[in-house]
Structure formats: structure tokens, C-alpha cells
Tab-separated table of C-alpha atoms and ligand atoms in Angstrom:
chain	number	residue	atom	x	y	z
A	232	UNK	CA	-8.631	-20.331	18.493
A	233	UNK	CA	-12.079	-18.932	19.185
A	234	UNK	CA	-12.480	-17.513	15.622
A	235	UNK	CA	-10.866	-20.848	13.909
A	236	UNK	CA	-14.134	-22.164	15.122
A	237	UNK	CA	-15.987	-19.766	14.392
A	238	UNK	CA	-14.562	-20.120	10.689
A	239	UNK	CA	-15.359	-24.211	10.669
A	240	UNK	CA	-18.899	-23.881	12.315
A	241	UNK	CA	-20.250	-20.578	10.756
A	242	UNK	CA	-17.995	-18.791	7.835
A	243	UNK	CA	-17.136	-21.638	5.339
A	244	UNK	CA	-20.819	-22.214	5.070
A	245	UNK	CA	-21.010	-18.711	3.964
A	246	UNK	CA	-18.996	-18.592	0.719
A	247	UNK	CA	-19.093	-20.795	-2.310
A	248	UNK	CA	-16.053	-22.671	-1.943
A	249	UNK	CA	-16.237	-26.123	-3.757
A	250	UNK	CA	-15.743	-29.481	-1.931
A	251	UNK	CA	-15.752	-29.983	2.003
A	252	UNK	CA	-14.143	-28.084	4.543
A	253	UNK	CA	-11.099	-29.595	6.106
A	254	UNK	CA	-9.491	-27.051	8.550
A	255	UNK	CA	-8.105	-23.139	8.387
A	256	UNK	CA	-5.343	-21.914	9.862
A	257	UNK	CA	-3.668	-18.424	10.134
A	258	UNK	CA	-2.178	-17.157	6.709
A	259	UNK	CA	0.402	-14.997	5.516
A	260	UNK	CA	2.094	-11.404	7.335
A	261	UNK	CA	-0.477	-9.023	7.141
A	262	UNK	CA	-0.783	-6.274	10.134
A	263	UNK	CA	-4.291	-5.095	9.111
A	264	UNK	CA	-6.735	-8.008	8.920
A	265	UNK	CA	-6.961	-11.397	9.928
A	266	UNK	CA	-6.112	-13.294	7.185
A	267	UNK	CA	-6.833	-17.653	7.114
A	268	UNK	CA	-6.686	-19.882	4.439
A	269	UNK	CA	-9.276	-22.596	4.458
A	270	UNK	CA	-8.881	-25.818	2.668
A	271	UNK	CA	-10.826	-28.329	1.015
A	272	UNK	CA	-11.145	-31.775	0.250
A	273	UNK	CA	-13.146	-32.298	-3.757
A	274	UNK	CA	-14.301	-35.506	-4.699
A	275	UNK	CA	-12.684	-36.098	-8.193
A	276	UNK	CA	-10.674	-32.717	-8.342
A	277	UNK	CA	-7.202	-31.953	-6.080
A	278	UNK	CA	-7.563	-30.738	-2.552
A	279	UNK	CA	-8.294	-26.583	-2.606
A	280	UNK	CA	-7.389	-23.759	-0.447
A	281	UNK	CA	-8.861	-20.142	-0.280
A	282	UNK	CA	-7.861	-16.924	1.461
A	283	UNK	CA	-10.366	-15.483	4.185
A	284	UNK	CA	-10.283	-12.302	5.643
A	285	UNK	CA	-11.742	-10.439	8.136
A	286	UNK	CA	-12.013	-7.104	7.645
A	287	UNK	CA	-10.570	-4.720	9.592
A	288	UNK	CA	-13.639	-2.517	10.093
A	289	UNK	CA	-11.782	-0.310	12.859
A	290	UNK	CA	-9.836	1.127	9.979
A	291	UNK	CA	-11.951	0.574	7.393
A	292	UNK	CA	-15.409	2.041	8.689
A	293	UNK	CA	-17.394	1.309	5.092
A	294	UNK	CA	-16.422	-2.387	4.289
A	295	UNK	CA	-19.127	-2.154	1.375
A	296	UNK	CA	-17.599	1.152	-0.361
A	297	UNK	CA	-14.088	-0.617	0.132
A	298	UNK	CA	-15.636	-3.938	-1.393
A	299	UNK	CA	-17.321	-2.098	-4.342
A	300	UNK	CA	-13.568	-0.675	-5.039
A	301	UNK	CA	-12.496	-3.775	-4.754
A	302	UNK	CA	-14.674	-5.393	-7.246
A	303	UNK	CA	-14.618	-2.416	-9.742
A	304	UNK	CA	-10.950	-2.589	-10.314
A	305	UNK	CA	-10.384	-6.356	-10.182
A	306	UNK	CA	-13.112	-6.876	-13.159
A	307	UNK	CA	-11.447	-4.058	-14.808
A	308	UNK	CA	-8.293	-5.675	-14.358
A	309	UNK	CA	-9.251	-9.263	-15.346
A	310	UNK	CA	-10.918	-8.047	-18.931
A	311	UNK	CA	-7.582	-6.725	-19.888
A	312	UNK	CA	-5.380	-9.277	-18.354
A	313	UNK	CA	-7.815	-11.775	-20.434
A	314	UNK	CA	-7.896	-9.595	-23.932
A	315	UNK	CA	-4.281	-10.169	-24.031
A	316	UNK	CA	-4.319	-13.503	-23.367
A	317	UNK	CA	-3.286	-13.883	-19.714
A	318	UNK	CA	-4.740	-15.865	-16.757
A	319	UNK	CA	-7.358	-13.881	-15.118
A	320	UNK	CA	-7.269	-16.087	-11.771
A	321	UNK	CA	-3.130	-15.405	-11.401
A	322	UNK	CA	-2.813	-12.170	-12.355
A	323	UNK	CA	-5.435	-10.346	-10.143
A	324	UNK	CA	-7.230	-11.108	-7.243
A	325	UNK	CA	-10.381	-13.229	-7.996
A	326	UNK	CA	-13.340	-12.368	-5.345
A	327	UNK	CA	-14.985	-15.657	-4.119
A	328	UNK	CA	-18.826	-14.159	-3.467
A	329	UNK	CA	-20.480	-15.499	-0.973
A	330	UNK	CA	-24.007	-18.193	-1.378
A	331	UNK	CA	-26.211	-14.820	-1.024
A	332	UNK	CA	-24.459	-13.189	-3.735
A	333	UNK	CA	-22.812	-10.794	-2.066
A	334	UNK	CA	-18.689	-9.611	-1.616
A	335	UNK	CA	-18.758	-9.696	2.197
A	336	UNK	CA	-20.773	-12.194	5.094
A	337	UNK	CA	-21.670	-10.577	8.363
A	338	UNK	CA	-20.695	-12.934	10.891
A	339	UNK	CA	-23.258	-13.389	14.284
A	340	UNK	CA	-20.751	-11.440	16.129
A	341	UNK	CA	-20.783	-8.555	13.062
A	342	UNK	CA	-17.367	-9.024	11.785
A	343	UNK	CA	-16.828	-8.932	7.647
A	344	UNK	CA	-15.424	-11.408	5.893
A	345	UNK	CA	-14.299	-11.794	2.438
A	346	UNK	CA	-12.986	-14.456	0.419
A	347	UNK	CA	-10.446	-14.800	-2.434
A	348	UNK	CA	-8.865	-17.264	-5.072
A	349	UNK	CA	-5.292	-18.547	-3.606
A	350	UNK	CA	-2.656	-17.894	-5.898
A	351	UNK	CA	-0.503	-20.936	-5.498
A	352	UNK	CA	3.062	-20.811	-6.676
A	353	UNK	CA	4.104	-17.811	-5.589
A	354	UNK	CA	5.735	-15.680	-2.525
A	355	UNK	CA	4.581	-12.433	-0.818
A	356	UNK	CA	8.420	-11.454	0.132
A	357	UNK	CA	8.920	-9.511	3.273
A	358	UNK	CA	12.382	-7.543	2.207
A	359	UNK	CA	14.625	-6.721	-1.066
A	360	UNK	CA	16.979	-9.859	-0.715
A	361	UNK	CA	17.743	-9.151	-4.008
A	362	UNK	CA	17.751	-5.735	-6.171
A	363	UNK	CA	16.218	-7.942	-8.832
A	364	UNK	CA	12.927	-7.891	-6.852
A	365	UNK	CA	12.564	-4.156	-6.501
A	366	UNK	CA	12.932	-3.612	-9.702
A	367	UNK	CA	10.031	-6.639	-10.871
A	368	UNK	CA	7.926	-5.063	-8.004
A	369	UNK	CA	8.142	-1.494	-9.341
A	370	UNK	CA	6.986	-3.494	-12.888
A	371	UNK	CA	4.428	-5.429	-11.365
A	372	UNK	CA	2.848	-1.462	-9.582
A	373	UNK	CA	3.802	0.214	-13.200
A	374	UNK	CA	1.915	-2.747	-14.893
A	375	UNK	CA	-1.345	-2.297	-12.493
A	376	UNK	CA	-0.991	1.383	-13.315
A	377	UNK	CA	-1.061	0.678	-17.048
A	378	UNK	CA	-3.917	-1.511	-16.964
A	379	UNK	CA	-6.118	1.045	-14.834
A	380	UNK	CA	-5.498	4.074	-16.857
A	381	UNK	CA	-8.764	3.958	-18.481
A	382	UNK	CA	-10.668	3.205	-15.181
A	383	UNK	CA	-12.995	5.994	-14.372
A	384	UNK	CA	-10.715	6.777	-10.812
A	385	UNK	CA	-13.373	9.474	-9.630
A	386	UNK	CA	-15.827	6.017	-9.722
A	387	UNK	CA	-13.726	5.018	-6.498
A	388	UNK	CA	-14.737	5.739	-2.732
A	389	UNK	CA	-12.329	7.293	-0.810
A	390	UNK	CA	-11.947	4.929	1.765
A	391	UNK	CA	-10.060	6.770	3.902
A	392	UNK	CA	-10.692	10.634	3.524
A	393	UNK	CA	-7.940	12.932	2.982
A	394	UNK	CA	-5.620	9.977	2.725
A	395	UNK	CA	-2.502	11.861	0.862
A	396	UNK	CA	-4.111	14.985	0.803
A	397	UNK	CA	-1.103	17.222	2.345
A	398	UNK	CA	-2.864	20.232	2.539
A	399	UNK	CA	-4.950	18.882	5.083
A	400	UNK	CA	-1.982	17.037	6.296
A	401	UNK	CA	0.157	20.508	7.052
A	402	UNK	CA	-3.397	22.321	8.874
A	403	UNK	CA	-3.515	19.055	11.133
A	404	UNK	CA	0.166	19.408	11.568
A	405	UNK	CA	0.017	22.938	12.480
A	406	UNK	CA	-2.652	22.674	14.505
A	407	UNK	CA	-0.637	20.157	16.527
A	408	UNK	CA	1.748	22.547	17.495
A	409	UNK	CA	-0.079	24.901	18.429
A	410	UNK	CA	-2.412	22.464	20.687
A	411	UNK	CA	1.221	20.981	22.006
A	412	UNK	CA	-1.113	18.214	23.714
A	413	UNK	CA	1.871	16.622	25.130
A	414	UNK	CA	4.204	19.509	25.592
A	415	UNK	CA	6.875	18.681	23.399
A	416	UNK	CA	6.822	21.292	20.767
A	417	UNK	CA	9.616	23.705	22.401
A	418	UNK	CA	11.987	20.446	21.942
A	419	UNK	CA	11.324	20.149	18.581
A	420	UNK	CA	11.315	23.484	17.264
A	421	UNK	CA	14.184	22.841	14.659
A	422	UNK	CA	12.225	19.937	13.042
A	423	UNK	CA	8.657	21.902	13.367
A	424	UNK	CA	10.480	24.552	11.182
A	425	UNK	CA	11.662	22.172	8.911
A	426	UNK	CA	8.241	21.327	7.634
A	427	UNK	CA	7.048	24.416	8.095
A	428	UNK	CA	9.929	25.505	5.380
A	429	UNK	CA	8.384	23.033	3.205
A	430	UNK	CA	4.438	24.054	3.123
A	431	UNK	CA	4.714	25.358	-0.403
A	432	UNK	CA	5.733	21.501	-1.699
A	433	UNK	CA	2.346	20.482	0.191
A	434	UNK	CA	0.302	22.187	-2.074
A	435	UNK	CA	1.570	21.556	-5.339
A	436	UNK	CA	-0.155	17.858	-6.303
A	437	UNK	CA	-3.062	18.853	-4.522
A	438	UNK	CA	-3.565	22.404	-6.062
A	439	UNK	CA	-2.418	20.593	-9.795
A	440	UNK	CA	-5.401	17.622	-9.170
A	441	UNK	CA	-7.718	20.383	-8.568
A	442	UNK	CA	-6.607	22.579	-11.501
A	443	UNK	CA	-7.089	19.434	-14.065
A	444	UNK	CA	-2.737	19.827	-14.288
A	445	UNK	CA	-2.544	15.965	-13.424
A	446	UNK	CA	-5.227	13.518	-14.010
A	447	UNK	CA	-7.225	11.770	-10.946
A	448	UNK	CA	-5.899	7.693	-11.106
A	449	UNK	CA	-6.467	5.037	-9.435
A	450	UNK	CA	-3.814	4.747	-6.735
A	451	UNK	CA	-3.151	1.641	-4.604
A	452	UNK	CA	-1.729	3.400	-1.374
A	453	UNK	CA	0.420	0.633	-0.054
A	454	UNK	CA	3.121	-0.413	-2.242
A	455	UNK	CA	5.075	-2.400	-0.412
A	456	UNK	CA	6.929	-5.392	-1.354
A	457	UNK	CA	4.886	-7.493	0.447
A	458	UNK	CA	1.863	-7.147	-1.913
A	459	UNK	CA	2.916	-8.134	-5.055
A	460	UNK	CA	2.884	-11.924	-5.269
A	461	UNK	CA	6.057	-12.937	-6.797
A	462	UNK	CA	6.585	-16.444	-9.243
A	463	UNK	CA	7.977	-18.850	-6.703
A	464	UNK	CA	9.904	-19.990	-9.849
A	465	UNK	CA	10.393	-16.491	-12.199
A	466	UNK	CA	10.668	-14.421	-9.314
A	467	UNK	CA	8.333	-11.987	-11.522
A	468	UNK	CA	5.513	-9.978	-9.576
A	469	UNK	CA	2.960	-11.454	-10.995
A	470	UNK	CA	-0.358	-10.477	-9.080
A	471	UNK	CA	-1.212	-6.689	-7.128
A	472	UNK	CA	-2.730	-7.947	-3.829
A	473	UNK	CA	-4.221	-5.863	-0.725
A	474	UNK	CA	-6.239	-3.810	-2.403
A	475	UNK	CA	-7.990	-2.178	0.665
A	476	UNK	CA	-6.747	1.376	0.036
A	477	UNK	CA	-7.204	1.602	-3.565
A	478	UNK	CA	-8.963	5.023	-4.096
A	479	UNK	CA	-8.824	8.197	-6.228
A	480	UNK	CA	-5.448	10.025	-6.184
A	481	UNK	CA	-1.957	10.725	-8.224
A	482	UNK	CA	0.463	7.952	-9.432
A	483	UNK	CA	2.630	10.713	-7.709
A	484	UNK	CA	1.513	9.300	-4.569
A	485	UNK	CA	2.370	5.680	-5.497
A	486	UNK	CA	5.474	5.989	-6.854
A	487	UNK	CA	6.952	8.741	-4.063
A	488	UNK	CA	5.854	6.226	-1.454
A	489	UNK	CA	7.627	3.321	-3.114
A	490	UNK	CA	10.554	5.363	-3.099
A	491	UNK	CA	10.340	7.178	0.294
A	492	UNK	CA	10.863	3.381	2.033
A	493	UNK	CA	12.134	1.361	-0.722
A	494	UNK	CA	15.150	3.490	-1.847
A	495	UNK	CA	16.293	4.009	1.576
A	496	UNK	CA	19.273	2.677	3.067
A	497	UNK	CA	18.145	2.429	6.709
A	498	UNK	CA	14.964	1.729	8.553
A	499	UNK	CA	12.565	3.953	9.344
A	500	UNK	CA	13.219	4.520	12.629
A	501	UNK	CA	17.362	4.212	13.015
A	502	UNK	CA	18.674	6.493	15.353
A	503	UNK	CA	22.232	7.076	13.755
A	504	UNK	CA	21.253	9.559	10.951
A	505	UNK	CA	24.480	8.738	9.077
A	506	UNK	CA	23.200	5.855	7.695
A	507	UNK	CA	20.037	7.177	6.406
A	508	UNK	CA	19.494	8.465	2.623
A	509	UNK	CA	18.260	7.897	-0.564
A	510	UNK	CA	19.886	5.521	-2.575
A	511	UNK	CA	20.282	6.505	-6.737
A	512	UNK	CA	21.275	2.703	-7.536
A	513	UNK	CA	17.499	1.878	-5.838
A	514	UNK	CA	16.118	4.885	-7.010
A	515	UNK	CA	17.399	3.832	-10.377
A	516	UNK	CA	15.805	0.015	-10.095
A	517	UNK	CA	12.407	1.315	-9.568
A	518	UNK	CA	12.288	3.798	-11.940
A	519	UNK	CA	13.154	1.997	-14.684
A	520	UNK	CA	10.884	-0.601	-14.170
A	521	UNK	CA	8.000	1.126	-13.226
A	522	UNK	CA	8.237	3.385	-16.228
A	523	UNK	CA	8.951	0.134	-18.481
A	524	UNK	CA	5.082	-0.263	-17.508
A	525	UNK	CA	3.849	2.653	-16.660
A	526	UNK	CA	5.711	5.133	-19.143
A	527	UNK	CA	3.057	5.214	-21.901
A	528	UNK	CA	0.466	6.004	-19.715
A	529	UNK	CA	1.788	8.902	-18.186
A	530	UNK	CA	1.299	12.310	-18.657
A	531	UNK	CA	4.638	15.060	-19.578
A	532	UNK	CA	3.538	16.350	-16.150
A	533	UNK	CA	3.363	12.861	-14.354
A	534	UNK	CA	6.584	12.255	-15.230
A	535	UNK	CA	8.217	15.465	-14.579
A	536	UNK	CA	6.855	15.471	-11.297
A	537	UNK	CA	8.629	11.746	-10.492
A	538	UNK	CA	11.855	13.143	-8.465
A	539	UNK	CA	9.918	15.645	-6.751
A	540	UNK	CA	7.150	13.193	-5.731
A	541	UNK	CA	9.198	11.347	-3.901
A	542	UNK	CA	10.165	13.996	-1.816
A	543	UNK	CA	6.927	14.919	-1.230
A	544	UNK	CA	5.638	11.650	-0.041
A	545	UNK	CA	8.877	11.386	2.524
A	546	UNK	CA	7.677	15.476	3.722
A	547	UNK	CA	4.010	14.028	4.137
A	548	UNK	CA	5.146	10.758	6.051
A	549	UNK	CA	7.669	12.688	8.183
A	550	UNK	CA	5.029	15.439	9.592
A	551	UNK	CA	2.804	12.831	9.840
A	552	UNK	CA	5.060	11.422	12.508
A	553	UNK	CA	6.071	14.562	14.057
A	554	UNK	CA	2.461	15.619	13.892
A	555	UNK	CA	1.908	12.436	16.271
A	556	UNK	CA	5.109	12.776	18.763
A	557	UNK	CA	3.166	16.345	19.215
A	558	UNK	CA	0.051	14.570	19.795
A	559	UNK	CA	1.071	12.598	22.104
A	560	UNK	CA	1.800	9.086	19.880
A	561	UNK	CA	-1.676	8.496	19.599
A	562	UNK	CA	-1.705	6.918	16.386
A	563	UNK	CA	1.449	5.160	15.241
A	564	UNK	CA	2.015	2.661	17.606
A	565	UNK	CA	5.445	2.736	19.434
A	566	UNK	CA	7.788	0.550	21.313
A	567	UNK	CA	10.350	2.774	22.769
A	568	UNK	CA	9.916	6.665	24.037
A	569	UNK	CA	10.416	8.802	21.377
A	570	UNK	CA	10.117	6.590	18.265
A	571	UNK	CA	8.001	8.739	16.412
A	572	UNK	CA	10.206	11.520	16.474
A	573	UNK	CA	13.082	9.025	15.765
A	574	UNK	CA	10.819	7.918	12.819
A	575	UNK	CA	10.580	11.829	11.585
A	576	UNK	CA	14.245	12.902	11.275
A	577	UNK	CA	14.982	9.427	9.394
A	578	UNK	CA	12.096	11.194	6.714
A	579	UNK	CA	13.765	14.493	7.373
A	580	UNK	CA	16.829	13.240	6.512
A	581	UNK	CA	15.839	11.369	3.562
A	582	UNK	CA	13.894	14.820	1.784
A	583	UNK	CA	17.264	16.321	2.692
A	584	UNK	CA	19.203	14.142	1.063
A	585	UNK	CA	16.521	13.974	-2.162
A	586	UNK	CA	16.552	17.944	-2.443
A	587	UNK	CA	20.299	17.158	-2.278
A	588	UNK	CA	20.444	14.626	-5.219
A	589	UNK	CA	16.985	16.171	-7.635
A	590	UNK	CA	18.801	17.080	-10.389
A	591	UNK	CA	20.385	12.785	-10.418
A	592	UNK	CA	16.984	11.824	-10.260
A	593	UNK	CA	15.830	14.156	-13.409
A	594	UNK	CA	18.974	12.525	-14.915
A	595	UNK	CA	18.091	8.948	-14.336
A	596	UNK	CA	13.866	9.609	-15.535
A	597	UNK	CA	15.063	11.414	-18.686
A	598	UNK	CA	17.195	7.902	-19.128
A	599	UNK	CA	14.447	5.964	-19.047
A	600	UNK	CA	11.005	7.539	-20.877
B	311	ATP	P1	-0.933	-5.236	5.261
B	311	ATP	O1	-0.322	-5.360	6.606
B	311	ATP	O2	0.094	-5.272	4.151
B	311	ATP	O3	-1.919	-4.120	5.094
B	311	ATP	P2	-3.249	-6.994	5.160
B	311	ATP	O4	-3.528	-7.316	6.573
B	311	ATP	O5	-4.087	-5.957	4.512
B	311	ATP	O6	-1.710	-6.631	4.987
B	311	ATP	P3	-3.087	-8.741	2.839
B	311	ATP	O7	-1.870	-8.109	2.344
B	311	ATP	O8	-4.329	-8.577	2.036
B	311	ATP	O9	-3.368	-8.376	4.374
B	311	ATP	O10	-2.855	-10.324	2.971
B	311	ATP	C1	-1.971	-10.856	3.946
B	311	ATP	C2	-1.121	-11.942	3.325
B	311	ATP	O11	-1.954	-13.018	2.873
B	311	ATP	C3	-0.345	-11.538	2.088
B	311	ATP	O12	0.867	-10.920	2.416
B	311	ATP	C4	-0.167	-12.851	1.367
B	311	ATP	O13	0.910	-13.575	1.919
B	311	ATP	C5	-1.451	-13.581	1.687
B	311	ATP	N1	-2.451	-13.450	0.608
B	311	ATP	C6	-3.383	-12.480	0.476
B	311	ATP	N2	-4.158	-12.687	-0.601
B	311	ATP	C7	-3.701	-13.832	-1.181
B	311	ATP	C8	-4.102	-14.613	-2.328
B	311	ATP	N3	-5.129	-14.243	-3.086
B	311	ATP	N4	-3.398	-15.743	-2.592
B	311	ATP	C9	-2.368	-16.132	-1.805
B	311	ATP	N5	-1.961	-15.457	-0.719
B	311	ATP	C10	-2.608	-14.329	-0.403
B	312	MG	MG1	-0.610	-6.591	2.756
B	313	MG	MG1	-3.413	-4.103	3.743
């Protein structure tokens, strides 16, 4: 309750919000920052709320490099969404600057806060209830795709170094092994030499980014459902939200990801591998409307690389989490022994399965550029 004070006695007066402050309260699902929204009370005008966020500056370390990314890509965003006619304030998020000027208020304590527009009338929704909303979320990513593919992506800060870079991924990996920290690598020899089978796949977006063979984009890095706002009455993803890790990458790396959790049949961490793989039907929902978007945009290469980035993705996010179990689960947090390695032979399974059904996926792009 400490910082709902803090909000009413110190942050409202920070930001430009019209009329007066009423009371804030915690908003919404997110796991990285503290998100409120803060309402108001106008004098001729409805009641208004915002969304305020603290900044997770433990993960983020350069809130200003993240903010400038931020407000590159939204203006980008809103002159297109407004040359053809749309609403600006809906269909991206709409940065509320604070009375200074600036993106972000330092707080007496040195937190960051930011503020944005509240998109009313729509639903952040926390799981596919219904195939219809994979397939409008994989529009709403291919649609944000299409409108950046003019932004100038090497423009961006990398927020977070290295992010997808799997080179780097497969030397830390390696390196874990041979450190064995927490002595576990003799028991998990069979999945070490899994990935290890699998370096050559590592290099190949990487080495084709570097070699001008794919084009550098602007990539979100967190496509999950729950940041697309959705029409509370359409059901259509209308607005990209949580743009924290937007940097300079592949689409590669967006769609793969989207696939690597969205297309599976079982969570990430289920312990009966029988009911883990990759399902075409899902596969098939996001494809076809991402590409419905996205398609034109894309290069011959982009899209011939599809299938295999979503193997790729489910490789990277796999050693990541045998990487950690080697460490010593340092970094993904756990909640039973042995989750993290759970959490690797559901990815294992899944590239399996994908190396298993390539050629279906080839079938199923080819169906829909
Ligand atoms: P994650 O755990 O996905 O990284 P996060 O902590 O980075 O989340 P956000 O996704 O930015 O936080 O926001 C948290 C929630 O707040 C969203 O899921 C959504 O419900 C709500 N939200 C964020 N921005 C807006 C907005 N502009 N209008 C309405 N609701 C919003
Ligand atoms: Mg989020
Ligand atoms: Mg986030």
C-alpha cells in the first residue's frame, strides 16, 4: 500500500493527466512491472483513467534507451495507423509525458515511472479459449510487423544485449557444462548432446543477419497473447502493448517464439512427454494470419525460413533452460526441484516433433503467401 501512496502524494503530480486525482489501484497481469491505473474526476468531461508503470529497472538497466524505443516506434506507428484513417489513441500505445516534458519521472526513492493512454473496451486475454483468438493475435503481431517495415530497426537500442542471439546462447551453454556449477551435467548428458547436435541451426539467423541474407526488423520479443489488446466486442487484436523488449532482430525470432508456446499442446513444464508437441491445426491458425499481415513485407528468405524458425526459437529456449538447471537455477525462477530441466525436454520434445513434421509446415506457408 506504501507505493499507492506514494502514487496519490507524489506520481500523479508528475504526469499531465487532465482533471483531479481520485484513487489508483493495481492493474492488469503483468509479471515484469508494477502496473496501476489512476483515475480521474474532469469537470465537464467523463471520469478518466490512465495506466502507470513502474519500470522494472532490475531488468531493464537503461529505462531511457528502452523509453526512446518506445517512443520511436509508437510515433512511427501512429502516422500510419492515422494515414489510413484509423484511431491513433486505440491502435497503439499513446505515451502520456510527464509536466517536465519528459517519457519517464524519477520518483524520491529513484524508481521510473511511465504513463500511458487506457484503451477502454478491450481485454488483455490470459489463454487461447478460443482458436479464433490465436489466429487475430498472430494478425494483430503480422499487422505491427507490416506497419514497422520501413522503421530504420538498427535506430533501436538493444535493450537487452544478445537477447536471441544463439550463438552467444550455445558458448554460454557450453560453458555451463563445462563449469557444471551444480554438478548435474553427468545426469544430463543425453539432453546436453541433444543441443550440442543442434549447434549448426544456432548459427544460421545469426550468420544470415550478419551476411545482409535477412534484413535487421524491428522485433517485439514477447508475443504472447496477453499483449495484444483484444475488442471486448470484435474480439479483434486491436492494439500491440508491452513494448519493453522491442529492439533490433529477425521477424524469425517473433514468429518462432509465437509458435514455440502457442502451437503447443502442453505447458511448458509437463512432466508426461506424451502430451507435448506441436500442433499443425495451431501452427496453421497463426500462420495464416500473420502472413495475411505480414506476407507483403517479407522477404523470399523470411518466409522460407518460417518452419525452421520455429524450431530454432524452441532449440534457443530449451538450452536456455538446460543452460540454467546446469547453473544451478539461477535465473528462471522455480517451484519444484528440477523444473528447469522439466521445462527443457518439453522444448526438446517440441524441436523433435517440428524436425518431425518440417516438410507440413513448408506445406501449410506455401498455402498461404
Ligand atoms: P509481462 O509480464 O507480459 O512482461 P508487463 O509487466 O511488462 O507484462 P504490460 O504487459 O505492459 O506489463 O501491462 C500489464 C497489463 O496492464 C496488460 O496485460 C494489460 O492488461 C494492462 N495494460 C497495459 N497497458 C495498457 C493500456 N494502454 N490500456 C489498457 N490496459 C493496459
Ligand atoms: Mg505484458
Ligand atoms: Mg512486459
Amino acid at each position: 500500500m506504501k507505493m499507492l501512496e506514494m502514487i496519490k502524494n507524489e506520481i500523479v503530480n508528475a504526469f499531465l493527466f487532465d482533471g483531479d486525482f481520485i484513487y489508483a489501484e493495481p492493474f492488469g497481469c503483468g509479471h515484469i512491472n508494477a502496473t496501476y491505473a489512476v483515475y480521474f474526476r474532469r469537470e465537464t468531461k467523463p471520469p478518466v483513467r490512465y495506466i502507470l508503470q513502474a519500470v522494472n529497472t532490475a531488468i531493464f538497466t537503461d529505462p531511457q534507451g528502452l523509453m526512446e524505443n518506445i517512443l520511436g516506434v509508437t510515433s512511427h506507428l501512429r502516422k500510419k495507423i492515422l494515414e489510413q484513417g484509423g484511431d491513433a489513441q486505440r491502435e497503439t500505445l499513446t505515451l502520456i509525458p510527464t509536466r517536465n516534458g519528459n517519457l519517464l519521472y524519477e520518483d524520491s526513492e529513484g524508481g521510473f515511472w511511465r504513463s500511458y493512454h487506457f484503451i477502454e473496451n478491450a481485454t488483455c486475454h490470459q489463454s487461447v479459449d478460443r482458436p479464433v483468438l490465436f489466429t487475430n493475435a498472430a494478425k494483430a503481431f503480422g499487422h505491427f510487423q507490416k506497419l514497422l517495415a520501413d522503421y530504420p530497426a538498427d535506430t533501436l537500442h538493444e535493450t537487452i544485449a544478445g537477447f536471441h542471439n544463439t550463438v552467444d546462447r550455445y558458448a554460454l551453454f557450453e560453458k555451463a557444462v563445462a563449469e557444471d556449477k551444480a554438478g548435474r551435467a553427468a545426469s544430463v548428458e543425453k539432453e546436453v548432446r541433444f543441443f550440442l547436435d543442434r549447434k549448426a541451426d544456432g548459427a544460421v539467423v545469426v550468420d544470415a543477419i550478419a551476411k545482409g541474407q535477412l534484413p535487421l526488423r524491428v522485433t517485439h520479443n514477447d508475443t504472447k497473447l496477453n499483449n495484444i489488446m483484444m475488442d471486448n466486442d470484435t474480439d479483434e487484436g486491436i492494439c500491440v502493448i508491452d513494448l519493453d523488449t522491442v529492439m533490433p532482430g529477425s521477424v524469425l525470432y517473433d514468429f518462432g517464439d509465437s509458435i514455440r508456446f502457442g502451437a503447443s499442446t502442453a505447458d511448458e513444464d509437463e512432466r508426461d512427454l506424451s502430451l507435448v508437441s506441436m500442433d499443425l491445426e495451431l501452427f496453421e491458425a497463426y500462420t495464416a494470419g500473420f502472413l495475411s499481415e505480414a506476407g507483403s513485407s517479407l522477404t523470399a528468405e523470411e518466409i522460407r525460413l518460417l518452419p525452421f524458425s520455429a524450431k530454432l526459437l524452441t532449440l534457443e529456449c530449451g538450452m536456455r533452460f538446460l543452460t540454467d538447471y546446469l547453473n544451478g537455477d539461477t535465473y528462471f525462477r522455480i517451484h519444484r526441484e528440477h523444473q528447469n530441466l522439466d521445462r527443457c525436454r518439453t522444448q526438446m520434445k517440441l524441436v523433435a516433433d517440428m524436425e518431425y513434421k518440417m516438410e507440413d509446415m513448408h506445406k501449410i506457408v506455401a498455402k498461404y503467401v
